[in-house]
XYZ file of C-alpha atoms in Angstrom:
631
model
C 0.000 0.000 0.000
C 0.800 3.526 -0.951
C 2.313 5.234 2.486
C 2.612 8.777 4.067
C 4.439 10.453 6.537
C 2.420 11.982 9.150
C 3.781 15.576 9.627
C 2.192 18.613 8.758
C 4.808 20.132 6.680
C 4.337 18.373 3.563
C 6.393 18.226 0.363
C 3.521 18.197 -2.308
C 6.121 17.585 -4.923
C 7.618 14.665 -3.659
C 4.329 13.590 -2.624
C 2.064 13.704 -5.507
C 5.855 12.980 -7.753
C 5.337 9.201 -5.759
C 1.816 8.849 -6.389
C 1.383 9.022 -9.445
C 4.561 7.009 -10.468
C 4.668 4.084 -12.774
C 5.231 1.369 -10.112
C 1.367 2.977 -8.028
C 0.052 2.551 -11.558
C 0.930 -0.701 -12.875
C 0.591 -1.741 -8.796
C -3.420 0.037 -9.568
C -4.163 -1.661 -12.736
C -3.031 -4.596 -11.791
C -5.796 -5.099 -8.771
C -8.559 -3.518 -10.836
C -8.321 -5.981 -13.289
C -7.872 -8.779 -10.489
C -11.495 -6.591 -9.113
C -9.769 -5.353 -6.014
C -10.625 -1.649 -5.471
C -9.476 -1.777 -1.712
C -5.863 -1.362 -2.029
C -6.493 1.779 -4.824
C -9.304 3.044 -2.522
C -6.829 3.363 0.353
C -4.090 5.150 -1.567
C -6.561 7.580 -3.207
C -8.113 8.437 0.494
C -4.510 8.838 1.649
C -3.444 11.273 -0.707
C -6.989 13.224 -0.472
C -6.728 13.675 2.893
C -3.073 14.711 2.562
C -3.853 17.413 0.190
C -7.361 18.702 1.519
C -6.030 22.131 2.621
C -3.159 22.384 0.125
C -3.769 24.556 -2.835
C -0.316 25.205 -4.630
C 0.607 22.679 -6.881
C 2.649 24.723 -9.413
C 5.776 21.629 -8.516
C 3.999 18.685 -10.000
C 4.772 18.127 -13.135
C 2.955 17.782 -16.602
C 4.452 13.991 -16.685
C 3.044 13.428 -13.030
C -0.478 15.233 -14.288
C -0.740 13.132 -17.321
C 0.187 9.661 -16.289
C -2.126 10.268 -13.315
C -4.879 11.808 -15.370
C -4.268 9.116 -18.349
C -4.893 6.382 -15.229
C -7.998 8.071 -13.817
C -9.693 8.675 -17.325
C -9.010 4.789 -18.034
C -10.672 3.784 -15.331
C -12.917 6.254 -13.497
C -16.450 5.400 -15.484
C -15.693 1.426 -15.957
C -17.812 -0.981 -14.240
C -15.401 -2.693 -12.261
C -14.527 0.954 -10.738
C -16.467 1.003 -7.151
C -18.736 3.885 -6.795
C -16.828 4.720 -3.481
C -12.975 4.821 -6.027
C -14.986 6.536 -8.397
C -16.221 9.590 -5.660
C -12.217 9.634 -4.517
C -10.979 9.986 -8.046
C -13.148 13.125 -8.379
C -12.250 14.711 -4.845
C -8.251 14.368 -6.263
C -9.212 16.211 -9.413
C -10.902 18.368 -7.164
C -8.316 19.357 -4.940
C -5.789 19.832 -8.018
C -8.000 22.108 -9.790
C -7.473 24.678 -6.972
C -4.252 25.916 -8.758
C -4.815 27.131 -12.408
C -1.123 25.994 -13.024
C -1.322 23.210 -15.670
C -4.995 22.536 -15.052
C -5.965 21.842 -18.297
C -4.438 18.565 -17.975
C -6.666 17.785 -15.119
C -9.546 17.740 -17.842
C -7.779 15.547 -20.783
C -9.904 13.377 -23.100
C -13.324 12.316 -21.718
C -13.166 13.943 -18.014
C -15.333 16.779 -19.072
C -18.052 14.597 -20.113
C -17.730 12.154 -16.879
C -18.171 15.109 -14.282
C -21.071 16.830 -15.986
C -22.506 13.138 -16.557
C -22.120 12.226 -12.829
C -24.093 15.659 -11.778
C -26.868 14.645 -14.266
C -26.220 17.683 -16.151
C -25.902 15.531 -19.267
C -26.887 12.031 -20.781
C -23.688 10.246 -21.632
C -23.039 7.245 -23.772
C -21.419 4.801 -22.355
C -19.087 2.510 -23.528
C -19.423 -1.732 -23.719
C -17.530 -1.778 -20.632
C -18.651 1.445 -19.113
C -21.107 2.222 -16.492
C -24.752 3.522 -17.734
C -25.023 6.453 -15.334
C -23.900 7.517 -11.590
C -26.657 6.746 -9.053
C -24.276 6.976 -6.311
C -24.914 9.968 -4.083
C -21.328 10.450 -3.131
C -20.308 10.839 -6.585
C -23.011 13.192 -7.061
C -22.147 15.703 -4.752
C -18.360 15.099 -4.947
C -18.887 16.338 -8.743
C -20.738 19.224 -8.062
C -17.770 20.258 -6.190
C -15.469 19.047 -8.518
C -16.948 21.654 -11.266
C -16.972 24.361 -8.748
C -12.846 24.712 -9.650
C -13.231 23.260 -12.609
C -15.462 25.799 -14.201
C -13.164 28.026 -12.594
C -10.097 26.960 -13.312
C -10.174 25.518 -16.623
C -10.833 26.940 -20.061
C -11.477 23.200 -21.334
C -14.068 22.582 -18.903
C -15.883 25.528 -19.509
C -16.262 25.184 -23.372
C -17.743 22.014 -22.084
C -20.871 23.487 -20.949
C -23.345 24.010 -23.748
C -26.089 25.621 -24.089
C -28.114 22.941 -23.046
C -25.662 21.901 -20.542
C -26.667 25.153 -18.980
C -30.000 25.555 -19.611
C -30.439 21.900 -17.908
C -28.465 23.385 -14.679
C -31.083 26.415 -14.162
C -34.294 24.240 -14.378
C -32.415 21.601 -12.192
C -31.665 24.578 -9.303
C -35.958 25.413 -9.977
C -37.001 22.133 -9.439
C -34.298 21.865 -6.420
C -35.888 25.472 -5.039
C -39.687 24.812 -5.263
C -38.385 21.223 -3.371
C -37.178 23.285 -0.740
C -40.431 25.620 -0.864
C -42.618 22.748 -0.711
C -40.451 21.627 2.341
C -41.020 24.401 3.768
C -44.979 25.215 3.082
C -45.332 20.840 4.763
C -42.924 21.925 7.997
C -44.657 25.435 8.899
C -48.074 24.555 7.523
C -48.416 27.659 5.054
C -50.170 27.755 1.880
C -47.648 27.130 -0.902
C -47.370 30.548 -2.881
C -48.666 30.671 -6.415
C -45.729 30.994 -9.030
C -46.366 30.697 -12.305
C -43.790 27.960 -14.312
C -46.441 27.595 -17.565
C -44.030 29.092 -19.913
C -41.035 27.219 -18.470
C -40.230 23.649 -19.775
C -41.017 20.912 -17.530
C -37.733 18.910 -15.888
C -37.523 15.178 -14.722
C -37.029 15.390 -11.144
C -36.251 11.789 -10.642
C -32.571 12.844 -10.278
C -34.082 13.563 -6.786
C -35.643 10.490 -5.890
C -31.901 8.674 -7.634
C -29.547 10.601 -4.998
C -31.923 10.740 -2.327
C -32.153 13.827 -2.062
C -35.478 13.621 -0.527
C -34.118 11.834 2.404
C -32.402 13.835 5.723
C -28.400 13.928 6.041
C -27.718 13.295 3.100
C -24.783 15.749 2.832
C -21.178 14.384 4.361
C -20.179 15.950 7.464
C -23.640 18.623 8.488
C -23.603 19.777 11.607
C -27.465 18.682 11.667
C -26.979 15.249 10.739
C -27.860 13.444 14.321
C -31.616 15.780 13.790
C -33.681 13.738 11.798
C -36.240 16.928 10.884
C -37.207 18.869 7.807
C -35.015 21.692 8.620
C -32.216 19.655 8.077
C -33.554 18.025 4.538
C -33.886 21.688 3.764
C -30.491 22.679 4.415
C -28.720 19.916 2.706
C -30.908 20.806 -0.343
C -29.704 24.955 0.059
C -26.345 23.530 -0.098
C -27.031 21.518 -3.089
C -28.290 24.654 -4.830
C -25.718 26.866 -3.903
C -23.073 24.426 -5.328
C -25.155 24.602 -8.768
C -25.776 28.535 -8.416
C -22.037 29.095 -7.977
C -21.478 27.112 -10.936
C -23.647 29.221 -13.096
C -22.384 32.581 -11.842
C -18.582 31.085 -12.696
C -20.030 30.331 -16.572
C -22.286 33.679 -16.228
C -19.205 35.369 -16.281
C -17.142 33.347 -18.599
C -19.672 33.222 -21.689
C -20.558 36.945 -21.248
C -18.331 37.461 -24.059
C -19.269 34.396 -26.096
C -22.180 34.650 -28.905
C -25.283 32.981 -28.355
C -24.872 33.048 -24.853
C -27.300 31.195 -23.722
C -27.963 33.230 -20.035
C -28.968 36.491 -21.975
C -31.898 34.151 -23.521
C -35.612 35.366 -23.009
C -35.674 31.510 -21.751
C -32.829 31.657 -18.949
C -34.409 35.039 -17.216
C -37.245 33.799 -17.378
C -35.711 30.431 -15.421
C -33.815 33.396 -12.811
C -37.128 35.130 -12.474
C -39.042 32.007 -11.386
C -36.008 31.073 -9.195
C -35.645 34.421 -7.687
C -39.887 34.286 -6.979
C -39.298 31.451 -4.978
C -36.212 32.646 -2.884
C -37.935 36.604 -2.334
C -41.443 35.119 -0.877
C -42.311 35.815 2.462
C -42.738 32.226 2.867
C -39.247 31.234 2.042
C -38.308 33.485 4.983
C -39.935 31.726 7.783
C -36.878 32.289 10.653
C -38.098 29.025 11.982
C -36.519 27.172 8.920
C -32.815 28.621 9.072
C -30.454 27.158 11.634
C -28.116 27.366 8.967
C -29.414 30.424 7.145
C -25.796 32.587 6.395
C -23.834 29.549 6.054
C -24.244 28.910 1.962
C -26.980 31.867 0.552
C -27.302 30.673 -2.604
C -29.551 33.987 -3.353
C -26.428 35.919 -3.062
C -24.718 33.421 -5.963
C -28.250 34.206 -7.648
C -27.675 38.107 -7.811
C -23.674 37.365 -9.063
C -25.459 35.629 -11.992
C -27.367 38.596 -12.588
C -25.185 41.539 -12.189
C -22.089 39.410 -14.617
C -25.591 38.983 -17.021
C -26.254 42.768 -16.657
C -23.348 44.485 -16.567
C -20.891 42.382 -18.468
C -23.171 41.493 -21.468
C -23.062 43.394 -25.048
C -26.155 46.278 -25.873
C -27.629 43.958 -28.392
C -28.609 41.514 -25.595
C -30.095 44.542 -23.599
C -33.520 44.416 -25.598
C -34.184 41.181 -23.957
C -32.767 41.722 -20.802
C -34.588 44.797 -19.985
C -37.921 42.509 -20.670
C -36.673 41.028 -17.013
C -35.545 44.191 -15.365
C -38.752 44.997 -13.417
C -39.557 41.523 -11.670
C -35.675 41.373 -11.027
C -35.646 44.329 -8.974
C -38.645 43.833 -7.189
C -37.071 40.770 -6.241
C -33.909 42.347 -4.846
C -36.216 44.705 -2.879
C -38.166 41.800 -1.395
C -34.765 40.220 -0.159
C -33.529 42.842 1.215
C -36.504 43.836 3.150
C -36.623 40.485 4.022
C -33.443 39.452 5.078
C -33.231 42.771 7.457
C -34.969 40.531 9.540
C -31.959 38.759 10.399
C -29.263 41.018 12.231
C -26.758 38.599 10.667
C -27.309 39.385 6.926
C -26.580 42.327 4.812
C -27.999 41.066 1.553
C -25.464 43.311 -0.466
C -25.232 41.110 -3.807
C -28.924 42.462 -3.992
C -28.170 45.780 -3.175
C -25.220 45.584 -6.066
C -27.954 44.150 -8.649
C -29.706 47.144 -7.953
C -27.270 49.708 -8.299
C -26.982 48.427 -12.095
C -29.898 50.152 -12.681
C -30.222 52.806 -10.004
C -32.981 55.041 -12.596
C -35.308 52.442 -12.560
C -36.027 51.484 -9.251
C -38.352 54.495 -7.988
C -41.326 51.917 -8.584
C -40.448 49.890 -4.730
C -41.102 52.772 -3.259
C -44.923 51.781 -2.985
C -48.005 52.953 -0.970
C -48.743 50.300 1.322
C -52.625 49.308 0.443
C -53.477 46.693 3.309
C -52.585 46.045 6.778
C -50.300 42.503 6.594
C -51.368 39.543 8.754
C -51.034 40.053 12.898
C -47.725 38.103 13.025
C -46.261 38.066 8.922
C -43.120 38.778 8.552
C -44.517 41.373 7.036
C -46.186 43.081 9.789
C -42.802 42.877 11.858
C -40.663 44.387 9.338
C -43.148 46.868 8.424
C -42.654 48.066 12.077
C -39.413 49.396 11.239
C -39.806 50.176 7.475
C -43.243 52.335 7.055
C -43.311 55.566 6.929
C -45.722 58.071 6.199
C -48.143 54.565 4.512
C -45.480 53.698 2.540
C -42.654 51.103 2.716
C -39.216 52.606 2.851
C -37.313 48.794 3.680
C -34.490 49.368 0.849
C -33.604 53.125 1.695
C -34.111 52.369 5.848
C -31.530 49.012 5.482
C -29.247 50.720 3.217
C -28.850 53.823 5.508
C -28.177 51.460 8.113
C -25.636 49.282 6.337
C -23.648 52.810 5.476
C -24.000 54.096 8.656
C -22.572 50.672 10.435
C -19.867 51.003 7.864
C -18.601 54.344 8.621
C -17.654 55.038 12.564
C -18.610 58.081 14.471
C -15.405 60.687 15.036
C -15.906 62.787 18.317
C -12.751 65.242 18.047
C -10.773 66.164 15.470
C -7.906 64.157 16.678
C -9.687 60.731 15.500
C -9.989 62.097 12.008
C -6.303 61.718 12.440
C -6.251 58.239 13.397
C -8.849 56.892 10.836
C -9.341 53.401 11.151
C -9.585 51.356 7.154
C -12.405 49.099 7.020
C -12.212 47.151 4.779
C -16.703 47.332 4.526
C -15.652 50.519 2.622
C -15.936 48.999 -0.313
C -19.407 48.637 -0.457
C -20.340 51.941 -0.367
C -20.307 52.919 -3.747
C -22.944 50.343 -4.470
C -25.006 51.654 -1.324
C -24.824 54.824 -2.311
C -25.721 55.048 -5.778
C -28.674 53.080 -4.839
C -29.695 55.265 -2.666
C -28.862 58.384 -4.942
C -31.332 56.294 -7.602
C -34.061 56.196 -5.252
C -33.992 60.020 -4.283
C -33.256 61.317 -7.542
C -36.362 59.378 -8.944
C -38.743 59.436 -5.931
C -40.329 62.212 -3.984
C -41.176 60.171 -0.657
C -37.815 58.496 -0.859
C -35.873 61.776 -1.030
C -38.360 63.126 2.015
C -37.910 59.882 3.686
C -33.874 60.187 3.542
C -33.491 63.622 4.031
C -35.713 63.691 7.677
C -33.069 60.672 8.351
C -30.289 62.271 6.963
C -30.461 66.158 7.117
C -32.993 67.121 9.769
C -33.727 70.508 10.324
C -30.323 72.070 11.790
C -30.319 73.415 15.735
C -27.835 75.522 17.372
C -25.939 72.027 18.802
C -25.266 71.410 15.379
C -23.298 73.968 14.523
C -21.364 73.883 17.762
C -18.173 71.669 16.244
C -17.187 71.042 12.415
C -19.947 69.165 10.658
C -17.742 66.345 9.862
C -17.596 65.784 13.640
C -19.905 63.751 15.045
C -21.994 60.293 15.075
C -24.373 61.416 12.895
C -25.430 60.332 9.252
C -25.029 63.271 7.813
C -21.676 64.083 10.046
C -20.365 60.935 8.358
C -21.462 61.335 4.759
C -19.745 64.770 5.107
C -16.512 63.285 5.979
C -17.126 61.070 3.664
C -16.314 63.849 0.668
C -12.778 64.698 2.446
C -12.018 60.993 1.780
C -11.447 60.612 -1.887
C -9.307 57.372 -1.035
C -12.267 55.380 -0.259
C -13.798 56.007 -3.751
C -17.621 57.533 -2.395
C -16.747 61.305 -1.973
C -18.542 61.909 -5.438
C -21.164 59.716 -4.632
C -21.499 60.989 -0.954
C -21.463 65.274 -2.262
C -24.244 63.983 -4.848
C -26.446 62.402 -2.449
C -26.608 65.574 0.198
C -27.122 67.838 -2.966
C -29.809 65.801 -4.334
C -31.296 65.612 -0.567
C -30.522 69.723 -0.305
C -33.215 70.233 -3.390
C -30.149 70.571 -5.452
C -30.428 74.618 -3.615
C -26.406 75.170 -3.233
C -27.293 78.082 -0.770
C -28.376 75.087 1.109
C -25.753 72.494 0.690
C -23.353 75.406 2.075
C -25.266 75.292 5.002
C -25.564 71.959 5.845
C -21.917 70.798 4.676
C -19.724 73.594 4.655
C -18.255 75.484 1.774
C -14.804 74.016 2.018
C -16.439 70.479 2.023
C -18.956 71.305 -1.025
C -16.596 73.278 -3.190
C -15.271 70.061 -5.260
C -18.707 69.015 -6.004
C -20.181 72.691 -7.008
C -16.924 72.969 -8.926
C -17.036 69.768 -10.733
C -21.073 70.861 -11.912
C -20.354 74.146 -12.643
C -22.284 75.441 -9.974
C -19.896 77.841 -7.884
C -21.047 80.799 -9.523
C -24.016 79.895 -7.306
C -22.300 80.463 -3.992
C -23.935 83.655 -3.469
C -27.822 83.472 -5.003
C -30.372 83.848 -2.275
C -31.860 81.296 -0.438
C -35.101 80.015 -1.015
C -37.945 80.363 1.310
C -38.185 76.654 1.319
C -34.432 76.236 2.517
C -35.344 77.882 5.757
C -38.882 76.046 6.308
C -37.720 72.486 6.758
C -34.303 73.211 7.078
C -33.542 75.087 10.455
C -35.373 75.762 13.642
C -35.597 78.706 15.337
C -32.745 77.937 17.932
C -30.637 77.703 14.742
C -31.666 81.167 13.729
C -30.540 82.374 16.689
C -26.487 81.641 16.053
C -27.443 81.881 12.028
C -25.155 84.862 11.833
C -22.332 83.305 13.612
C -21.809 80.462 11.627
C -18.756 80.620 9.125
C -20.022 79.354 5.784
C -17.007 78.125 4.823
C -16.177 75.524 7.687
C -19.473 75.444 8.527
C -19.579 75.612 12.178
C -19.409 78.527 14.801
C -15.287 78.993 15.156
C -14.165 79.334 18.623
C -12.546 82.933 18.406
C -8.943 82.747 19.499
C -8.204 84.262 23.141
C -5.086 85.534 22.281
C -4.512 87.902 19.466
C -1.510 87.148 17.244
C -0.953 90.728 15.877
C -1.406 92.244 20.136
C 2.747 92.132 20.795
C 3.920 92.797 17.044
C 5.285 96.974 16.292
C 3.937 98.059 13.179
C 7.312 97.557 11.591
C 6.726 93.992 12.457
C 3.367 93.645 11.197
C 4.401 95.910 8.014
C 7.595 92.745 7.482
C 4.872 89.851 7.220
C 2.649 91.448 5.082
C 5.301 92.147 2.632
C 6.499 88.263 3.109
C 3.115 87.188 2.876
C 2.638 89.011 -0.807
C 6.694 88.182 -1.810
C 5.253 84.096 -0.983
C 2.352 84.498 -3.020
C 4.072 86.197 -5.972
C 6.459 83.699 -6.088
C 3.521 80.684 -6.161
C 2.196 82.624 -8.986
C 5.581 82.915 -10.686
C 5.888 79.099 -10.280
C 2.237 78.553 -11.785
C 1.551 76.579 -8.434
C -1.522 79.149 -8.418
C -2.928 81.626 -10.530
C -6.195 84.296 -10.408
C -9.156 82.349 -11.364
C -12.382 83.267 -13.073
C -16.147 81.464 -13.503
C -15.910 80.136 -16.758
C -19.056 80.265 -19.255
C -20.333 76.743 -17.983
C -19.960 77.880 -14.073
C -16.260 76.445 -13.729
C -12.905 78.075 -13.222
C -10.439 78.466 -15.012
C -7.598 81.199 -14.956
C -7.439 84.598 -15.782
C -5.191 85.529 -18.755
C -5.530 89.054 -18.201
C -5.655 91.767 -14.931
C -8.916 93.045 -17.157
C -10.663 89.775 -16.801
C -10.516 90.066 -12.970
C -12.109 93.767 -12.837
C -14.351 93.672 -16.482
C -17.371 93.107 -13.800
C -16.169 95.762 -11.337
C -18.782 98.980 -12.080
C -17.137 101.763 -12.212
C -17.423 104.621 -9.360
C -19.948 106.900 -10.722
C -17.889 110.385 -11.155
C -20.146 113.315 -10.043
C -20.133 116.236 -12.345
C -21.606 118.489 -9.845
C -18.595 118.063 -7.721
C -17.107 120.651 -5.307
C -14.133 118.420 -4.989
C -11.335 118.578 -7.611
């Protein structure tokens, strides 16, 4: 028998070089054809269990890869091959398809057609000597994982998926969701929800009934094996259907590129649409059901599909796609609102679906007609969510995701000492979401901007309005951070929550912290236009209006005035010697070009003055009296 050493520090060379050497294979063809799989069996679990957390295998080499490969493709799929060989065989090519390095001689020959085979995903022909089809569980699900790196890894195994291959792995993941609906509806005792599947083609399920999937603990190693319940069946199945969901947002992403791809078909969105019905009904979310719930989402592998489909394919496919647009976004909004239920989830592939199409999603901002059922899931999110009769669940959980991302600062010393996180990242998404929903709803944008910018008090203005744990002190600090990528986004979302009234924005933010934004949109000639009455109505209170005059428009804030005066101990001669370095400094920065007079441009820019007589062509002229006594 094939032997290890037991230390931790493993040579994968050396040990996959010894493996797959000549003697192992004539010793492994040998005692198949004598019909003893024991001896190979052991080896291949040895190795497996050697390599399970290894993924660098750039030091085996091609001869090593192809003698082993050449051995497995020989025998994997013949008769005498035990199912249990067979399901070991597939966890080696497996592990080796975590490094890209040489994989495509993982997938040499027939390979390709003997994983997709064993995950029912196609019929194969089999050979005189071959096996007629897997019905072994372990190979099954061993498979599945198998094309998880496989898809990802290798080019050949990819091209292997046609466009039936793929439309057979979307109405296997329906049939494997309304299972897990059904499941559900039989444990909790609801009425199943009508979805309509007439225009879909009908699917054999028996692939169910062959892996027994319908039976509990099915899936190696659950942490709810020893509970014999439905909860469990319907947690093995979610993992099931993630491993097929991640296998379709790997080729989602791969074929964008490729003609007749076969995801941008009226007939795949309309298999994601029925999918995503079933994953976004209330019923799905029963919190009785999910022990496991933020283990494997396979919704959030749903929404990858989608946004590669969306944002990666070409503009002729966008005829068709936009067909699906509507019942795809309603869908992300009924996630969302439904997973907010859990403190656990943030359901942010949603959210980044949405911001694909962030002037198109005013329409889940809706008017809510009837009061939900004493106890829904409705009725207890809709706790949190309604306002004014209508349900704000996407704008409330994505103010609350940005404001958990970005920490409250207290002083001005903890600007210093920002903090990265790396949640950051996701506010881009967030907020051009949320910059969708205000700029094409009215009750969002009222909604947001009583959350947001609430009318301003004397307290308010007490420290810099970057300062401070609220919302809006963290969006403004938000536009001094152009490292994190969301200062844009961040400036546009207070202006489009200011009425897009700059006199307003100033007053809120701060010059200094609006000046990028008004200059970028040619809006600085604006600085100085009157307010409007409405800016004053719902945007102060009268304790504000008291300090009004106090405030310095340009930080924003009353300014503590300095106790001691610079300019008290200095003789005029002294005073007289900085001014005259002051102007020598700036002459010199002008010299240099490091900075120049500037003047509003014809679009409401700057730009700089080429002449003295641009900077004083405005300047009216002191009217000269005639009348005059003076000289």
């Amino acid at each position: 028998m094939f032997s290890f050493d037991s230390h931790d520090d493993i040579d994968v060379n050396n040990l996959l070089h010894n493996f797959s050497c000549s003697k192992n294979i004539l010793k492994w063809e040998d005692n198949l054809r004598n019909g003893n799989n024991q001896i190979v069996i052991r080896d291949f679990e040895e190795i497996n269990k050697k390599l399970l957390h290894q993924t660098n295998f750039k030091d085996y080499s091609s001869e090593g890869r192809l003698s082993l490969m050449n051995f497995i493709n020989a025998h994997i799929n013949k008769k005498y091959t035990s199912s249990f060989l067979r399901a070991e065989m597939v966890k080696l090519i497996r592990i080796l398809s975590r490094d890209k390095f040489n994989v495509e001689l993982l997938y040499i020959d027939k390979i390709p057609q003997y994983l997709l085979s064993y995950a029912s995903f196609i019929k194969y022909s089999p050979e005189e000597d071959e096996i007629e089809e897997n019905d072994d569980q372990n190979v099954y699900l061993e498979s599945l994982k198998c094309l998880t790196n496989s898809f990802y890894s290798s080019k050949t195994s990819q091209d292997s998926v046609t466009n039936e291959v793929a439309a057979v792995m979307l109405r296997v993941i329906r049939v494997l969701a309304f299972k897990i609906l059904d499941q559900i509806c039989i444990y909790t005792k609801v009425v199943k929800p009508k979805i309509n599947v007439e225009e879909l083609p009908s699917m054999d399920d028996s692939f169910i009934k062959k892996f027994k999937l319908d039976s509990f603990d099915f899936v190696e190693n659950s942490e709810l094996n020893n509970k014999k319940d439905p909860v469990n069946l319907i947690n093995n199945l979610h993992d099931v259907i993630f491993l097929m969901l991640k296998h379709v947002f790997i080729l989602s992403f791969h074929k964008s590129k490729q003609p007749n791809n076969y995801f941008v078909t009226e007939e795949a969105l309309k298999e994601f649409k029925v999918i995503g019905q079933v994953f976004s009904s209330s019923v799905y979310y029963n919190s009785n059901v999910w022990p496991r719930k933020f283990d494997n989402s396979p919704w959030s592998q749903y929404f990858r599909s989608l946004f590669n489909i969306y944002n990666l394919s070409n503009a002729k496919s966008m005829e068709v796609l936009n067909k699906f647009r509507k019942p795809l976004i309603e869908i992300c909004a009924d996630i969302i609102n439904y997973g907010s239920q859990y403190v656990e989830r943030q359901e942010q592939d949603a959210i980044n679906l949405l911001a694909a199409f962030p002037d198109h999603i005013a329409f889940i901002i809706k008017k809510v007609q009837s009061k939900p059922i004493k106890g829904s899931i409705d009725e207890i999110r809709l706790q949190k969510h309604l306002w004014n009769g209508f349900d704000m669940g996407v704008p409330f959980e994505i103010m609350k995701i940005i404001d958990n991302i970005l920490p409250p600062v207290i002083d001005d010393e903890q600007t210093k000492n920002y903090i990265y996180n790396p949640l950051v990242e996701l506010l881009p998404a967030n907020l051009t979401v949320l910059i969708g929903l205000c700029r094409s709803s009215k009750e969002a944008r009222r909604y947001c901007r009583e959350i947001i910018l609430p009318p301003l008090t004397s307290k308010d203005v007490q420290q810099r309005p970057d300062i401070g744990k609220g919302l809006r002190n963290k969006l403004i600090r938000l536009i001094s951070q152009p490292e994190l990528q969301a200062d844009r986004l961040s400036a546009e979302l207070l202006f489009i929550l200011c009425k897009k009234s700059v006199p307003r924005l100033i007053k809120y933010t701060g010059l200094g912290n609006c000046a990028g934004l008004l200059a970028n949109s040619g809006l600085l000639g604006k600085i100085n236009e009157q307010k409007r009455d409405s800016d004053s109505e719902d945007s102060e209170t009268e304790d504000y209006k008291s300090v009004e005059n106090q405030v310095n428009p340009v930080t924003g804030y009353i300014e503590k005035q300095s106790k001691t005066n610079i300019f008290e101990n200095m003789s005029e001669e002294q005073k007289e010697y900085e001014a005259i370095k002051l102007a020598n400094a700036l002459h010199k920065m002008m010299d240099l070009g490091i900075v120049s007079p500037a003047v509003i441009d014809e679009h409401g820019g700057t730009r700089a003055a080429s002449s003295i007589m641009e900077l004083v062509k405005d300047i009216k002229p002191e009217n000269n009296n005639p009348d005059s006594d003076s000289d």
